[in-house]
């Protein structure tokens, strides 16, 4: 099966700790890399992941809090030193440009590539990226400032053709792709061999939803229904439910309720408050509601 | 003896590696902390050092390359979240303000403290900080952009008074500090007891010089003559002498020549190029010229 991996580069929250890096992830879909958020230190974590820098062309920023974007300048600058040539696309609230552009001009002399900004409207659900293997859709969230999550949906792949049927019916090469894409095959005597007899179905398309930072927002369950993996912030434990609401964050229990209501296949929680020396309490709370839960941690890779 | 410690937070160069952090150091003089440079990740390294954030009031930036200042926004933002109240003073090329001020306005809402910028002229040798225990002087360097190093000089401490002499001459309390500071003591019969008889000399004042980034610049030896510790960049080995000159950096051998010519007590080299998987070659080169050399590394503390 082709790659659809999530690499956690950092899963801490606003206050830095020794245990967690600021927020950043990379989604690897068929060797195309997509970064989600880019907190301070993301470029070193990216290096640690051994993913190839030049496979990364799109960065999606959920919101303009420092712990989600202060790593951008370092990354942009490093790409310049590595003499990158491909455009780097940054999808973010339009305010970001006003800080990054003057810094790029000043710090990155002789830039070998362009940084292209794509403003996103976090308040509305829309497809902001689309190619032949994947689409990315915004998930409107509610935080202290405009914020959205991102839903990655793999495109369906063609069915697998059955080698024994090709031989049996002596199917010519030019027909192979057409049959993979659903056509029946007509024999010389006019007999129609139905597609189901010639192919086996490919794996169903996979999907990944990233929801951070946000207050507990039950309505997102409908948009992320049935995804293979949900990353949801779980900044606090239930004992801090009031504080979670005040700061527009989610508790581990609430994150699990979203996973359960959305009938996702697996939940990974992260964006842990610095107050937790270990996240066992968050894991226990979430898995009590939604058993198939894992804790995010730096350098963790999850394959779909 | 009172503290005069150098904490290496990061000693890599422009390209990030897994082995080294971007440049940053903290000088701890009698529990006052001074940061030199603030590359990406400095705040996490500061946390790792267990130094107290609220003891840090002054940051000195050698030059405006990203690997020496991209950590500032994260640090400033974190200090705000920790509800710092004391002013934070940043001594740097005046261009820095134009990037930081708009970001502080945008990212640090409800700031509880002020960031005060002090422009420095890196081309001229001048005292840019002075209190009763230490002074900081710029060291003009030559790099691709305006750059200076920093020379920390401890102020002389008063002599130690001899307890047995106080008792013997029944010296009154009000005279103690005057004698510590060099006065003689006159007995009732007019006899003068010379200061040397009443005191023992305090330790000589200590000094630390930080020189990075720079081309090999023999003239700095005169300014940093006899310092207790010299940090000098040694980006390359001698095999890269041409490249060092082209990029306005120094080789390990050249750094050691500076240390030898300046008759410093100890040399620590850093700002290692990403090309060195281990720095043995740099250590061997430098220590061949100047034996009392150490390699910088993250979380290393050097006490003077």
XYZ file of C-alpha atoms in Angstrom:
608
model
C 0.000 0.000 0.000
C 1.259 3.478 -0.776
C 2.486 5.650 2.040
C 0.191 7.719 4.193
C 2.203 8.452 7.308
C 1.884 11.085 10.005
C 5.127 12.211 11.653
C 4.766 14.060 14.954
C 7.593 16.601 15.109
C 6.301 18.367 18.207
C 3.265 18.034 20.455
C 3.766 20.488 23.303
C 1.690 23.598 23.864
C 2.540 27.261 24.302
C 5.073 27.045 27.129
C 8.223 25.239 26.076
C 9.365 22.260 28.092
C 12.306 19.922 27.905
C 9.964 17.035 27.146
C 8.027 18.443 24.216
C 8.705 20.506 21.139
C 6.330 23.161 19.844
C 3.624 21.966 17.480
C 4.536 20.610 14.064
C 3.711 17.544 12.007
C 4.471 16.173 8.600
C 2.021 14.161 6.531
C 3.741 11.914 3.994
C 1.372 10.852 1.232
C 3.074 8.815 -1.467
C 6.377 10.643 -0.765
C 4.832 14.079 -1.024
C 5.326 15.852 2.286
C 2.881 18.307 3.817
C 3.747 20.167 6.994
C 1.069 21.153 9.469
C 2.107 23.994 11.776
C 5.706 24.954 12.289
C 6.589 25.812 15.877
C 10.096 26.796 16.934
C 12.503 23.922 16.348
C 10.437 22.270 13.597
C 13.355 22.306 11.149
C 15.591 20.354 13.516
C 12.800 17.877 14.154
C 12.274 17.577 10.423
C 15.954 16.755 10.047
C 15.662 14.217 12.845
C 12.764 12.538 11.012
C 15.102 11.868 8.048
C 12.345 12.951 5.692
C 13.680 14.630 2.571
C 13.467 18.416 2.792
C 12.935 18.831 -0.929
C 9.789 16.701 -0.856
C 8.086 19.363 1.247
C 6.239 21.922 -0.845
C 3.202 22.870 1.214
C 2.890 24.109 4.788
C -0.481 24.583 6.453
C -0.672 26.870 9.489
C -3.703 26.358 11.720
C -3.491 29.739 13.460
C -1.068 32.521 14.255
C -0.001 31.723 17.782
C 3.764 31.620 18.171
C 3.965 27.971 19.177
C 2.469 27.074 15.787
C 4.523 29.303 13.495
C 7.756 30.626 15.081
C 9.741 27.912 13.305
C 8.888 29.185 9.829
C 11.720 31.678 9.451
C 14.350 29.119 10.391
C 12.924 26.612 7.955
C 12.608 29.115 5.107
C 16.137 30.348 5.718
C 17.578 26.834 5.815
C 15.830 25.882 2.581
C 17.539 28.915 1.035
C 20.960 27.811 2.248
C 20.279 24.378 0.779
C 19.639 26.119 -2.551
C 16.113 24.905 -2.900
C 14.582 25.852 -6.229
C 10.941 24.729 -6.001
C 8.310 27.154 -4.732
C 7.336 26.727 -1.094
C 3.624 27.252 -0.529
C 2.407 28.505 2.822
C -1.300 28.309 3.528
C -2.150 30.528 6.468
C -4.091 33.486 7.756
C -3.126 36.433 5.558
C -1.621 38.338 8.518
C 1.370 36.036 8.415
C 2.800 37.603 5.272
C 3.324 40.990 6.837
C 5.820 39.462 9.289
C 7.470 36.932 7.057
C 8.000 38.945 3.894
C 10.201 41.679 5.440
C 12.195 39.024 7.297
C 12.705 36.953 4.162
C 13.923 40.091 2.386
C 16.360 40.892 5.173
C 17.615 37.520 6.337
C 17.528 35.476 3.157
C 19.751 37.232 0.659
C 20.048 35.609 -2.758
C 17.035 33.398 -2.212
C 17.041 30.571 -4.704
C 13.301 29.917 -4.512
C 9.975 31.642 -3.926
C 7.763 31.525 -0.899
C 4.172 31.717 -2.088
C 1.487 32.712 0.396
C -2.029 31.373 0.125
C -4.429 33.116 2.479
C -6.981 30.833 4.035
C -10.290 31.758 5.570
C -10.390 29.632 8.698
C -14.059 30.358 9.298
C -15.268 28.436 6.287
C -14.977 24.853 5.197
C -13.218 24.716 1.843
C -10.774 22.687 -0.194
C -7.481 24.575 -0.157
C -5.300 21.985 -1.842
C -6.031 19.360 -4.432
C -3.888 17.129 -6.610
C -4.378 13.715 -8.146
C -3.574 11.864 -4.943
C -4.914 14.030 -2.147
C -7.153 16.935 -1.197
C -6.899 19.133 1.874
C -9.945 20.770 3.363
C -10.136 23.296 6.203
C -12.017 22.412 9.371
C -13.329 25.579 11.028
C -12.411 25.520 14.730
C -12.970 27.879 17.655
C -9.971 29.231 19.482
C -9.010 32.640 20.874
C -8.009 33.766 17.369
C -9.141 32.565 13.911
C -8.135 28.912 13.611
C -8.819 25.926 11.435
C -7.878 22.297 11.318
C -7.066 20.326 8.175
C -8.628 17.229 6.668
C -6.439 15.205 4.312
C -8.361 12.863 2.021
C -6.599 10.447 -0.233
C -8.099 10.125 -3.708
C -9.474 6.684 -4.594
C -6.896 4.532 -6.333
C -7.756 2.351 -9.380
C -8.777 -1.232 -8.810
C -6.163 -3.957 -9.111
C -6.363 -5.928 -12.319
C -6.225 -9.706 -12.047
C -3.169 -11.031 -13.865
C -4.855 -14.445 -14.412
C -7.777 -12.799 -16.207
C -5.466 -10.807 -18.490
C -3.872 -14.066 -19.568
C -7.138 -15.970 -19.809
C -8.860 -13.382 -22.041
C -5.602 -12.231 -23.683
C -6.468 -8.632 -22.869
C -4.349 -6.137 -24.849
C -2.113 -3.664 -22.981
C -4.037 -0.560 -24.064
C -7.089 -1.843 -22.170
C -5.345 -2.367 -18.831
C -5.728 1.148 -17.425
C -9.280 1.429 -18.705
C -10.221 -1.769 -16.912
C -8.418 -0.625 -13.742
C -10.592 2.474 -13.883
C -13.807 0.508 -14.116
C -14.526 -0.447 -17.763
C -15.842 -3.859 -18.714
C -14.091 -5.848 -21.471
C -15.844 -6.944 -24.654
C -14.653 -10.151 -26.314
C -14.463 -10.537 -30.119
C -17.725 -12.458 -30.115
C -19.444 -9.548 -28.352
C -19.567 -11.164 -24.934
C -19.137 -8.613 -22.166
C -16.859 -9.606 -19.276
C -17.934 -7.469 -16.333
C -15.298 -5.381 -14.558
C -15.861 -7.153 -11.224
C -14.585 -10.375 -12.805
C -11.393 -8.717 -14.056
C -10.362 -6.720 -10.999
C -10.085 -6.784 -7.244
C -11.040 -3.629 -5.419
C -8.249 -1.331 -4.282
C -7.981 -0.301 -0.645
C -10.518 2.348 0.295
C -9.092 5.891 0.324
C -7.657 6.952 3.663
C -8.100 10.195 5.545
C -6.490 12.163 8.355
C -7.949 15.022 10.381
C -5.890 17.515 12.386
C -7.831 19.564 14.942
C -5.755 21.963 17.039
C -6.137 24.390 18.788
C -9.802 24.466 19.657
C -12.415 24.565 22.350
C -14.514 21.382 22.553
C -16.577 21.621 19.396
C -18.998 18.700 18.901
C -20.098 19.917 15.474
C -16.782 18.938 13.864
C -17.692 15.250 14.288
C -19.883 15.442 11.206
C -17.090 16.782 8.954
C -14.476 14.285 10.099
C -16.830 11.287 10.198
C -15.010 7.977 9.894
C -11.483 9.283 9.265
C -8.723 6.723 9.689
C -6.853 8.907 12.137
C -7.829 11.982 14.110
C -5.246 14.174 15.785
C -7.095 16.225 18.360
C -5.624 18.595 20.885
C -6.035 17.517 24.504
C -4.289 20.317 26.326
C -5.836 19.544 29.700
C -7.283 16.787 31.842
C -10.923 16.891 32.933
C -9.937 18.429 36.245
C -9.191 21.562 34.203
C -12.437 21.608 32.212
C -13.194 25.173 33.257
C -9.737 26.385 32.361
C -9.946 24.514 29.049
C -13.130 26.378 28.186
C -11.719 29.734 29.290
C -8.604 29.327 27.167
C -10.491 27.743 24.242
C -8.813 24.376 24.603
C -10.094 20.807 24.901
C -9.746 18.170 27.610
C -8.642 14.610 26.887
C -12.148 13.338 27.670
C -13.689 15.813 25.253
C -11.211 14.904 22.504
C -12.209 11.259 22.937
C -15.897 12.188 22.777
C -15.268 13.797 19.405
C -13.448 10.652 18.218
C -16.284 8.459 19.420
C -19.035 10.647 17.943
C -17.203 10.890 14.634
C -16.602 7.120 14.639
C -12.972 7.618 13.643
C -10.759 4.567 13.470
C -7.969 5.870 15.685
C -7.306 8.934 17.873
C -3.980 10.539 18.676
C -4.009 13.286 21.299
C -1.414 16.020 21.722
C -0.746 19.717 22.424
C -0.146 18.827 26.033
C -0.016 21.536 28.675
C 3.414 22.019 30.263
C 1.840 21.176 33.634
C 1.774 17.432 32.904
C 5.051 15.780 33.746
C 3.753 12.695 32.101
C 0.545 12.336 30.134
C -0.774 9.106 31.654
C -3.768 10.916 33.119
C -4.672 12.246 29.672
C -4.276 8.833 28.097
C -6.422 7.154 30.735
C -9.186 9.709 30.413
C -9.313 9.546 26.654
C -9.038 5.789 26.303
C -11.875 5.295 28.815
C -14.153 7.015 26.296
C -12.418 5.942 23.091
C -10.198 2.875 23.504
C -8.210 3.185 20.295
C -6.274 6.221 21.511
C -2.538 6.910 21.448
C -0.530 9.710 22.988
C 1.424 11.850 20.576
C 5.122 12.124 21.182
C 8.057 13.595 19.348
C 9.377 11.443 16.490
C 6.332 9.157 16.591
C 5.198 7.995 13.172
C 1.680 6.707 12.576
C 0.940 4.865 9.343
C -2.563 4.666 7.932
C 34.467 32.923 44.812
C 31.436 34.499 43.252
C 29.953 32.989 40.134
C 31.270 33.723 36.674
C 29.995 30.860 34.534
C 29.529 30.463 30.818
C 26.688 28.165 29.705
C 26.815 26.982 26.101
C 23.202 26.655 24.922
C 24.085 26.066 21.294
C 27.290 25.943 19.257
C 26.281 24.918 15.739
C 26.455 27.169 12.709
C 23.945 28.225 10.074
C 22.681 24.839 8.923
C 20.817 23.001 11.654
C 21.943 19.534 12.634
C 20.728 16.973 15.084
C 23.972 17.281 17.022
C 24.102 21.043 17.581
C 21.713 23.830 18.411
C 21.944 27.278 16.858
C 24.194 29.751 18.651
C 23.336 30.968 22.125
C 25.133 31.307 25.437
C 24.393 32.592 28.899
C 26.949 34.320 31.096
C 26.117 34.068 34.783
C 27.945 36.691 36.813
C 26.969 36.660 40.473
C 23.497 35.332 39.551
C 22.870 38.033 36.964
C 22.335 36.357 33.607
C 23.404 37.799 30.266
C 22.483 36.057 27.044
C 24.746 36.245 24.008
C 22.962 35.502 20.742
C 19.652 33.731 20.616
C 19.354 31.211 17.803
C 16.249 29.116 17.259
C 15.659 26.823 20.222
C 17.529 28.997 22.739
C 14.536 29.170 25.078
C 14.319 25.406 25.364
C 18.055 25.188 25.953
C 17.733 27.914 28.594
C 15.083 25.836 30.303
C 17.338 22.800 30.089
C 20.143 24.754 31.792
C 17.887 25.243 34.822
C 18.964 28.870 35.017
C 16.238 31.140 36.309
C 14.481 32.967 33.480
C 13.797 36.035 35.596
C 17.491 36.596 36.245
C 17.986 37.358 32.568
C 17.632 41.041 31.762
C 20.101 41.674 28.964
C 20.577 39.981 25.613
C 23.469 40.844 23.322
C 23.168 39.977 19.637
C 26.446 39.774 17.724
C 24.905 40.128 14.265
C 21.670 39.685 12.385
C 22.069 36.289 10.795
C 19.164 33.991 11.521
C 21.161 31.376 13.403
C 22.025 34.061 15.976
C 18.613 35.670 16.490
C 15.675 33.534 15.296
C 15.058 32.376 18.877
C 14.244 35.851 20.148
C 10.524 35.871 19.362
C 9.968 32.556 21.138
C 11.859 33.754 24.184
C 10.098 37.124 24.305
C 6.727 35.452 23.897
C 7.420 32.884 26.609
C 8.564 35.576 29.055
C 5.203 37.251 28.435
C 3.281 34.055 29.180
C 5.280 33.724 32.385
C 4.089 37.235 33.310
C 7.511 38.732 33.529
C 7.462 42.321 34.753
C 11.071 43.520 34.471
C 12.239 45.227 31.293
C 14.140 43.006 28.892
C 17.032 44.825 27.225
C 18.170 43.772 23.781
C 21.469 45.135 22.533
C 21.706 44.659 18.792
C 22.050 46.250 15.409
C 19.184 48.718 15.098
C 17.667 46.834 12.147
C 16.423 44.185 14.532
C 13.652 46.388 15.931
C 11.829 46.682 12.650
C 11.200 42.931 12.649
C 10.636 42.340 16.308
C 8.369 45.241 17.201
C 5.526 44.362 14.804
C 5.751 40.719 15.850
C 5.665 41.594 19.541
C 2.577 43.740 18.898
C 0.859 40.934 17.033
C 1.894 37.785 18.873
C 2.272 39.019 22.439
C -1.068 40.438 23.459
C -1.288 41.854 26.979
C 2.470 41.956 27.405
C 3.332 42.298 31.059
C 6.767 43.821 30.453
C 8.705 45.998 28.048
C 11.320 45.025 25.537
C 13.859 47.825 25.336
C 16.116 48.017 22.311
C 19.620 49.399 22.555
C 21.223 49.889 19.168
C 24.900 49.029 19.062
C 27.473 50.166 16.589
C 29.427 46.995 15.880
C 32.165 48.897 14.086
C 33.438 50.659 17.161
C 34.826 49.463 20.455
C 32.653 50.807 23.251
C 31.243 49.939 26.634
C 27.572 49.106 26.109
C 26.748 47.836 29.582
C 28.100 48.727 32.977
C 26.991 47.997 36.521
C 28.830 47.650 39.787
C 29.935 44.096 39.120
C 30.551 43.922 35.377
C 31.071 45.863 32.185
C 30.461 44.696 28.631
C 32.432 46.075 25.742
C 31.956 45.465 22.013
C 34.727 43.817 20.015
C 34.533 44.924 16.364
C 34.702 41.857 14.117
C 34.628 41.297 10.362
C 31.914 39.117 8.905
C 29.660 39.335 5.863
C 27.404 41.787 7.701
C 28.141 44.184 10.612
C 29.171 42.061 13.582
C 30.775 42.462 16.972
C 31.902 40.251 19.799
C 31.505 41.020 23.483
C 34.037 41.355 26.267
C 32.748 40.827 29.805
C 34.987 42.268 32.497
C 34.293 41.713 36.131
C 34.830 44.753 38.344
C 37.576 44.424 40.968
C 36.194 43.250 44.264
C 37.312 44.843 47.567
C 40.194 43.308 49.444
C 39.443 40.885 52.254
C 39.861 42.348 55.686
C 41.808 40.315 58.221
C 39.560 39.425 61.140
C 42.583 39.030 63.465
C 43.696 42.598 62.688
C 40.221 44.001 63.403
C 40.367 42.397 66.809
C 43.968 43.349 67.470
C 43.484 47.054 66.677
C 39.838 47.092 67.788
C 38.871 48.677 64.501
C 35.328 50.186 64.606
C 32.676 48.871 62.230
C 32.368 52.086 60.204
C 35.967 51.698 59.081
C 35.604 48.164 57.711
C 34.412 49.037 54.222
C 36.853 51.899 53.917
C 39.735 49.585 54.742
C 38.421 46.936 52.326
C 38.523 49.616 49.668
C 42.124 50.509 50.368
C 42.350 53.021 53.228
C 44.974 52.771 55.919
C 43.944 52.904 59.585
C 45.196 55.575 61.990
C 45.481 54.632 65.669
C 44.611 57.076 68.466
C 48.293 57.844 68.972
C 48.622 58.851 65.330
C 50.381 55.678 64.196
C 49.352 54.685 60.689
C 48.704 50.977 60.082
C 49.163 50.424 56.342
C 46.342 48.801 54.382
C 48.513 45.855 53.322
C 48.793 44.827 56.970
C 45.022 44.856 57.462
C 43.871 43.092 54.318
C 44.568 40.253 51.975
C 44.094 40.887 48.258
C 40.890 39.703 46.617
C 40.976 37.503 43.556
C 41.877 39.451 40.423
C 38.856 40.402 38.292
C 37.934 37.851 35.646
C 37.047 38.370 32.022
C 35.372 36.549 29.145
C 35.546 37.330 25.444
C 33.054 36.086 22.852
C 34.163 36.358 19.219
C 31.722 35.002 16.631
C 31.179 35.191 13.693
C 34.333 36.553 12.147
C 37.056 36.114 9.615
C 40.503 35.496 11.168
C 41.290 38.897 12.620
C 44.658 39.083 14.392
C 44.078 42.628 15.617
C 41.520 41.525 18.198
C 44.306 39.885 20.235
C 45.231 43.253 21.665
C 41.712 44.003 22.945
C 41.167 40.596 24.534
C 44.698 40.280 25.961
C 44.893 37.909 28.899
C 41.191 37.125 29.282
C 40.400 34.124 31.444
C 38.309 32.527 28.728
C 37.959 33.178 25.029
C 35.112 31.748 22.987
C 36.165 31.952 19.385
C 34.323 30.605 16.387
C 36.110 27.781 14.559
C 33.657 26.987 11.828
C 36.142 25.079 9.683
C 39.299 22.978 9.790
C 42.462 24.208 8.080
C 41.654 22.153 5.017
C 38.901 24.721 4.422
C 41.033 27.836 4.936
C 40.023 29.279 1.576
C 36.372 28.659 2.201
C 36.718 30.156 5.670
C 38.113 33.369 4.206
C 35.464 33.487 1.483
C 32.625 33.118 3.972
C 34.269 35.346 6.594
C 34.780 32.557 9.093
C 37.780 31.259 11.045
C 39.544 27.904 11.101
C 40.350 26.063 14.307
C 44.057 26.746 13.815
C 43.418 30.457 13.374
C 41.220 30.597 16.476
C 44.048 29.015 18.446
C 46.517 31.531 17.012
C 44.332 34.335 18.351
C 44.234 32.636 21.759
C 48.007 32.221 21.772
C 48.711 35.769 20.594
C 46.283 37.215 23.123
C 47.777 35.035 25.866
C 44.339 34.059 27.090
C 44.114 31.497 29.862
C 41.699 29.149 28.130
C 40.057 28.786 24.713
C 36.701 27.278 23.861
C 35.904 26.843 20.182
C 32.460 26.524 18.631
C 30.144 27.513 15.745
C 30.986 24.251 14.057
C 30.105 23.713 10.434
C 27.441 21.061 9.863
C 29.972 19.144 7.760
C 31.828 17.826 10.827
C 30.236 14.687 12.177
C 32.521 14.995 15.132
C 34.848 17.858 15.944
C 37.990 15.904 16.802
C 39.827 17.358 13.833
C 39.025 20.880 15.032
C 40.116 20.068 18.556
C 43.383 18.547 17.399
C 44.222 21.486 15.190
C 43.485 24.079 17.822
C 45.169 22.327 20.712
C 48.329 21.830 18.654
C 48.688 25.616 18.631
C 47.063 26.406 21.973
C 46.962 23.414 24.339
C 44.403 24.753 26.803
C 41.532 24.401 24.360
C 38.121 22.817 24.842
C 35.382 22.080 22.351
C 32.074 23.766 22.995
C 29.076 21.533 23.290
C 25.465 21.978 24.232
C 24.811 22.212 27.979
C 28.524 22.613 28.756
C 29.237 25.006 31.616
C 32.635 26.628 32.034
C 33.418 28.348 35.348
C 36.021 31.090 35.585
